[in-house]
Coordinates of C-alpha atoms in Angstrom, one line a residue:
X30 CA 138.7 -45.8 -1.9
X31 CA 141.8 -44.2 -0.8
X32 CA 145.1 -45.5 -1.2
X33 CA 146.1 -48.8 0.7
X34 CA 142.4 -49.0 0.6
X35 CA 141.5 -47.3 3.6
X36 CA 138.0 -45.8 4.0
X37 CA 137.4 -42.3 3.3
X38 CA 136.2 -40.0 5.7
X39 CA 133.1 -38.5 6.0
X40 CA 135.0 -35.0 5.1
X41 CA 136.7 -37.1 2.3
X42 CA 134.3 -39.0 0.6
X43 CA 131.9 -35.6 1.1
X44 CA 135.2 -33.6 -1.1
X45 CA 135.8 -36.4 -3.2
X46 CA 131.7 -36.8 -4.6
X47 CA 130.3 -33.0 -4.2
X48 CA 126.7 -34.1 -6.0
X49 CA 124.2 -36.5 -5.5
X50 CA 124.5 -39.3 -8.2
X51 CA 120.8 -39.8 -7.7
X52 CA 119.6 -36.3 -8.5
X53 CA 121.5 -35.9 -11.8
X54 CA 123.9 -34.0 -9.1
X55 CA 121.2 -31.4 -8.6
X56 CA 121.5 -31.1 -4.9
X57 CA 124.8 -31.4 -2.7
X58 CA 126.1 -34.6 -1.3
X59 CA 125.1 -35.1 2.1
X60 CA 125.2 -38.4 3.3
X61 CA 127.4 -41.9 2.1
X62 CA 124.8 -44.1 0.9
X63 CA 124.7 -48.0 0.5
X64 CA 123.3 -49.6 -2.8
X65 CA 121.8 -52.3 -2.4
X66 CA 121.0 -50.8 0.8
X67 CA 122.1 -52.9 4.1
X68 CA 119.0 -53.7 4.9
X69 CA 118.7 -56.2 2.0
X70 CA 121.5 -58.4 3.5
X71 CA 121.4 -60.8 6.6
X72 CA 122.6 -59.1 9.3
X73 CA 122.9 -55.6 7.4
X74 CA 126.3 -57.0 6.1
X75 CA 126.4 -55.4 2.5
X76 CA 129.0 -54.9 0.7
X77 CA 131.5 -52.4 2.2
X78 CA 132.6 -50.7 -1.8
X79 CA 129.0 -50.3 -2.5
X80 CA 128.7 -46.8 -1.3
X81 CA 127.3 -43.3 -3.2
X82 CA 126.8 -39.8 -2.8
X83 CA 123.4 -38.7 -1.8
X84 CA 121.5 -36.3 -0.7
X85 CA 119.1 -36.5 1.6
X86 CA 116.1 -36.1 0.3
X87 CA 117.0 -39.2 -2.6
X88 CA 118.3 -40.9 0.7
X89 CA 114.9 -40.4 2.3
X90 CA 113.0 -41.6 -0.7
X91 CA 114.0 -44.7 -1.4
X92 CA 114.4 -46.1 1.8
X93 CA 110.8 -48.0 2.5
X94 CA 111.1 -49.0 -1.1
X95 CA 114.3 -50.5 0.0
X96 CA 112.4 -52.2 3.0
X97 CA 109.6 -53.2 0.9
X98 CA 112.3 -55.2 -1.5
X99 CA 113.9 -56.6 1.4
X100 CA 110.8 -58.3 2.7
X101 CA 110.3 -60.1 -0.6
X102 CA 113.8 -61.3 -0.8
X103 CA 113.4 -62.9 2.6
X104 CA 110.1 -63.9 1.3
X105 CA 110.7 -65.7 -1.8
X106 CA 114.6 -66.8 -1.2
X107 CA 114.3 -70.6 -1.4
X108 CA 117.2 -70.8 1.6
X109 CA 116.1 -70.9 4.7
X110 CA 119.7 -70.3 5.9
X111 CA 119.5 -66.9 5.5
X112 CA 116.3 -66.2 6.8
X113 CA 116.1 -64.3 10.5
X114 CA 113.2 -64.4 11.8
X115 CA 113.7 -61.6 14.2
X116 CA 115.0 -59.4 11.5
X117 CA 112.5 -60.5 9.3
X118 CA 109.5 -59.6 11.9
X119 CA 110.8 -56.4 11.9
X120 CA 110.3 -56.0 8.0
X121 CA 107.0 -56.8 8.5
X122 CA 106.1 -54.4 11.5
X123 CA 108.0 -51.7 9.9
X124 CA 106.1 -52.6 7.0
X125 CA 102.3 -52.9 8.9
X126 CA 103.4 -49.5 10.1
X127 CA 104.6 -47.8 6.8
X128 CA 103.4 -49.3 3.9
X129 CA 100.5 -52.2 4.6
X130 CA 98.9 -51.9 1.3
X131 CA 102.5 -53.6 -0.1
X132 CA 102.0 -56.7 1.9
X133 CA 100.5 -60.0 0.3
X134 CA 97.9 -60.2 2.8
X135 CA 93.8 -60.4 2.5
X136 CA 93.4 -57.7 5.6
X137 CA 96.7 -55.5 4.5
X138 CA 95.7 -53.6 8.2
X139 CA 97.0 -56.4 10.0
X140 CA 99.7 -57.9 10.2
X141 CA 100.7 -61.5 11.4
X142 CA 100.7 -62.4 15.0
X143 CA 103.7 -64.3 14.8
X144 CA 106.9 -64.6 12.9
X145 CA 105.6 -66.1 9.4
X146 CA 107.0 -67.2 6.2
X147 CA 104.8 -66.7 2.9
X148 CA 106.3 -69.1 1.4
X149 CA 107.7 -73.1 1.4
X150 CA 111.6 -74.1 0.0
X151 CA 109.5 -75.9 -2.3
X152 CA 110.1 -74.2 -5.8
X153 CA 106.3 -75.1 -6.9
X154 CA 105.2 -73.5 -4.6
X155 CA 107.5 -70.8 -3.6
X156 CA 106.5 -67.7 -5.5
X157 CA 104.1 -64.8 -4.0
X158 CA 101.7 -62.9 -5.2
X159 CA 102.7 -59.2 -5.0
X160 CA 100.6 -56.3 -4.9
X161 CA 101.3 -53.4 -7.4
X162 CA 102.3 -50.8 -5.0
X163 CA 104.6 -53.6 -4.0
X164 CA 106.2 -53.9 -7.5
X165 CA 106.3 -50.3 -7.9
X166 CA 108.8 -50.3 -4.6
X167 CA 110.9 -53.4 -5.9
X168 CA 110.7 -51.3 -9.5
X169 CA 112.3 -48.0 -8.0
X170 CA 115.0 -49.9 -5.9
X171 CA 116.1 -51.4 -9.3
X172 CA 116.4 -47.8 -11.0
X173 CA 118.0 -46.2 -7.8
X174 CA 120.5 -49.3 -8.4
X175 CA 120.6 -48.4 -11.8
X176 CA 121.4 -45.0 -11.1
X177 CA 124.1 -46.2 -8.5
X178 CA 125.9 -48.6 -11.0
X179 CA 126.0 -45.5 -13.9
X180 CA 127.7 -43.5 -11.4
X181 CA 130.2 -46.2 -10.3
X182 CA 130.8 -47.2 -14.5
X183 CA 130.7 -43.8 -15.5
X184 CA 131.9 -41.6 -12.9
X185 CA 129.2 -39.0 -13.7
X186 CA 125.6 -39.1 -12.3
X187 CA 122.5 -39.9 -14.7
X188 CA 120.6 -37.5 -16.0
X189 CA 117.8 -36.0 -18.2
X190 CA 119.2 -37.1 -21.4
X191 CA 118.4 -40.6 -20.9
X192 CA 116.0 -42.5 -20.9
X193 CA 115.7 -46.3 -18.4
X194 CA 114.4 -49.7 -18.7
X195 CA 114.2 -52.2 -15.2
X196 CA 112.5 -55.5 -15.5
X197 CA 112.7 -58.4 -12.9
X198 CA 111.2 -60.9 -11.2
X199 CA 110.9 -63.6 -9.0
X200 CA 113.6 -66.8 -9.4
X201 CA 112.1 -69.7 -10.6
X202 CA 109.8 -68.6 -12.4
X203 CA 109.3 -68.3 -16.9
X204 CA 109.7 -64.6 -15.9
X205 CA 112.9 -64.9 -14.5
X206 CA 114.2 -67.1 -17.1
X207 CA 113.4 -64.4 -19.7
X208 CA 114.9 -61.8 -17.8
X209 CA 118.1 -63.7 -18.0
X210 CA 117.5 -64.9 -21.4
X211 CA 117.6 -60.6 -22.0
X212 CA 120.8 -59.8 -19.6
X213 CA 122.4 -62.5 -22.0
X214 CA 121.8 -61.6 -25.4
X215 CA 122.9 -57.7 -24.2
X216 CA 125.2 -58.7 -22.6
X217 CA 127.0 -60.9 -25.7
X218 CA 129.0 -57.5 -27.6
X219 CA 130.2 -55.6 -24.5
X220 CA 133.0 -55.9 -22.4
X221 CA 131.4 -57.1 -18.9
X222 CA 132.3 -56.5 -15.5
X223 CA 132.0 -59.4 -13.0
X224 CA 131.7 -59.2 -9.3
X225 CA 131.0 -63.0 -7.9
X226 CA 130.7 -61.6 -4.3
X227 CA 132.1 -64.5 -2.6
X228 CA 132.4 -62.9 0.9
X229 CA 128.5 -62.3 0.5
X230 CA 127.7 -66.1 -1.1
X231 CA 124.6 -65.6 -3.8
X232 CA 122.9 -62.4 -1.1
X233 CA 124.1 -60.5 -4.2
X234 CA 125.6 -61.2 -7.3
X235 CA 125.7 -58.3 -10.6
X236 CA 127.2 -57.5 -13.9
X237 CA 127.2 -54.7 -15.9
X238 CA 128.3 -53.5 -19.2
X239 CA 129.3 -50.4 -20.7
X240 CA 129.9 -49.0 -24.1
X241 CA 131.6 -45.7 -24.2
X242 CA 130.4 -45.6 -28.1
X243 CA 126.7 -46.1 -28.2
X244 CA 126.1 -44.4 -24.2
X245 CA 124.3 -47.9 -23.0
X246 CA 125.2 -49.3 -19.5
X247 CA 123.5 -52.3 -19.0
X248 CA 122.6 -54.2 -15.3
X249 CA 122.3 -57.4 -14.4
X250 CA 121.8 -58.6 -10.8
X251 CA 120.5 -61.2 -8.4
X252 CA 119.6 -61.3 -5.0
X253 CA 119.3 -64.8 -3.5
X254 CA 117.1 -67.4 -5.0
X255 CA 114.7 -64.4 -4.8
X256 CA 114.8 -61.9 -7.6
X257 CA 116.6 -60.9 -10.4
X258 CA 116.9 -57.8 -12.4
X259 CA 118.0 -56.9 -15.9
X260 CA 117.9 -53.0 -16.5
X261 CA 119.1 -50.5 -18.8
X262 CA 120.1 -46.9 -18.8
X263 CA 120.9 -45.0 -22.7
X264 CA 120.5 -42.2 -24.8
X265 CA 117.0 -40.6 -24.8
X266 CA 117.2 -39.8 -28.9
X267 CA 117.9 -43.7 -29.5
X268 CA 115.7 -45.2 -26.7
X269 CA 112.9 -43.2 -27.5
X270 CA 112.3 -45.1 -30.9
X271 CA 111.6 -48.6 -29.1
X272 CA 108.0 -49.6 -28.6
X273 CA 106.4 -49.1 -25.6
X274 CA 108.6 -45.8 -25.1
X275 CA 110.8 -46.1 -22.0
X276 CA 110.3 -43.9 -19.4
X277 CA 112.5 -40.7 -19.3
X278 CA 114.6 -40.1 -16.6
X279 CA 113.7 -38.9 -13.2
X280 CA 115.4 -38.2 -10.0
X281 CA 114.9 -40.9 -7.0
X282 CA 113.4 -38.2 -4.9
X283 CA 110.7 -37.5 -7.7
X284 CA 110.0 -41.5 -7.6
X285 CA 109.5 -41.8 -4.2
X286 CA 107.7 -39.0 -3.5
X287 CA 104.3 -40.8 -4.7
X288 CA 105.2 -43.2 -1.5
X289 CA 104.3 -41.8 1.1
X290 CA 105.1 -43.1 4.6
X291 CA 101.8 -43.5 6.4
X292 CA 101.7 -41.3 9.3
X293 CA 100.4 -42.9 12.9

């Protein structure tokens, strides 16, 4: 932000971040993007500090993964006082439309007549089962995060000499608890940054935590009573040693390419 924090400019913000953070800065900054994208918040009220350079094609790629992630935050978020139904009936169309296989239906072709909720406040009963090209969407919105978080730490974008690791899953569940139970034990020797988002209630809450020494930025985030994530972005020599190998990086647009938007 510029001084007196008042929002760059288009031209500005273009000058001020030349490369796309998501590409390892391969292409040219076209476009100011939001991580976690709006779309993830009630009312598309995100966080206005959020933003990153992007080009378009990284821009492009991620965004039904974003939408995909979106419905299941509205889907398994225990509060009903966040819920829209109008916004969330538009998830599901866009989804029908774009990506049916990723919705937890028997007839993925169809979608619900109605506004419908998959799940009940009740925590017993609350969770959902979620196709695998579903969690491959909620798995590449965590890395582009990833990625987004790097570049804010770091100041420089990721790239091919390291190597990631993203787990989540949904609240309330032993999964979750272990994915916390991880953030916390990595988290215990760094220095950690702490954003409660109070303007934005529990919608979205993170920490991360760098080490200049060893090259490890670590991630941990919440969305709702939905899903967490614990993820972590370090050296290809060192991660490469831990068993099952973690995947090398890649650029968003080479991850989303594999999704492709289903044409009418």
């Amino acid at each position: 932000m510029a001084a007196g924090n008042r929002k760059l400019s288009k031209a500005e913000f273009l000058q001020a971040h030349p490369n796309c953070c998501f590409c390892g800065g391969r292409r040219p900054t076209a476009e100011r993007d939001h991580a976690p994208a709006r779309i993830v918040f009630r009312g598309k009220h995100g966080p206005d500090d959020f933003e990153f350079p992007a080009c378009a094609e990284c821009n492009r790629a991620a965004a039904l993964s974003e939408q995909v992630t979106a419905f299941y935050i509205r889907s398994v978020d225990r509060s009903y006082e966040r819920l829209d139904a109008g916004e969330y009936q538009k998830l599901i169309e866009g989804i029908v439309n774009n990506a049916p296989d990723a919705l937890p239906y028997r007839n993925p072709s169809r979608g619900p007549e109605s506004y419908t909720r998959f799940i009940t406040p009740d925590a017993e009963y609350r969770t959902v089962s979620i196709p695998g090209v579903a969690k491959d969407h909620i798995t590449l919105f965590g890395i582009k995060m990833l990625y987004a978080m790097y570049y804010r730490v770091t100041g420089r974008s990721a790239s091919s000499s390291l190597r990631r690791l993203v787990y989540w899953a949904q609240a309330g569940t032993p999964a979750a608890d272990q994915v916390r139970q991880n953030a916390s034990q990595w988290f215990d020797d760094l220095q950690v940054a702490r954003r409660p988002n109070v303007d934005l209630g529990d919608q979205f809450r993170y920490q991360t935590g760098y080490n200049p020494a060893h090259g490890y930025l670590g991630l941990h985030m919440s969305f709702g009573e939905a899903l967490v994530f614990f993820c972590v972005l370090g050296p290809a020599r060192e991660m490469i040693r831990l068993k099952p190998k973690p995947p090398l990086y890649q650029t968003i647009k080479d991850l989303g390419d594999k999704f492709r938007i289903r044409k009418p």
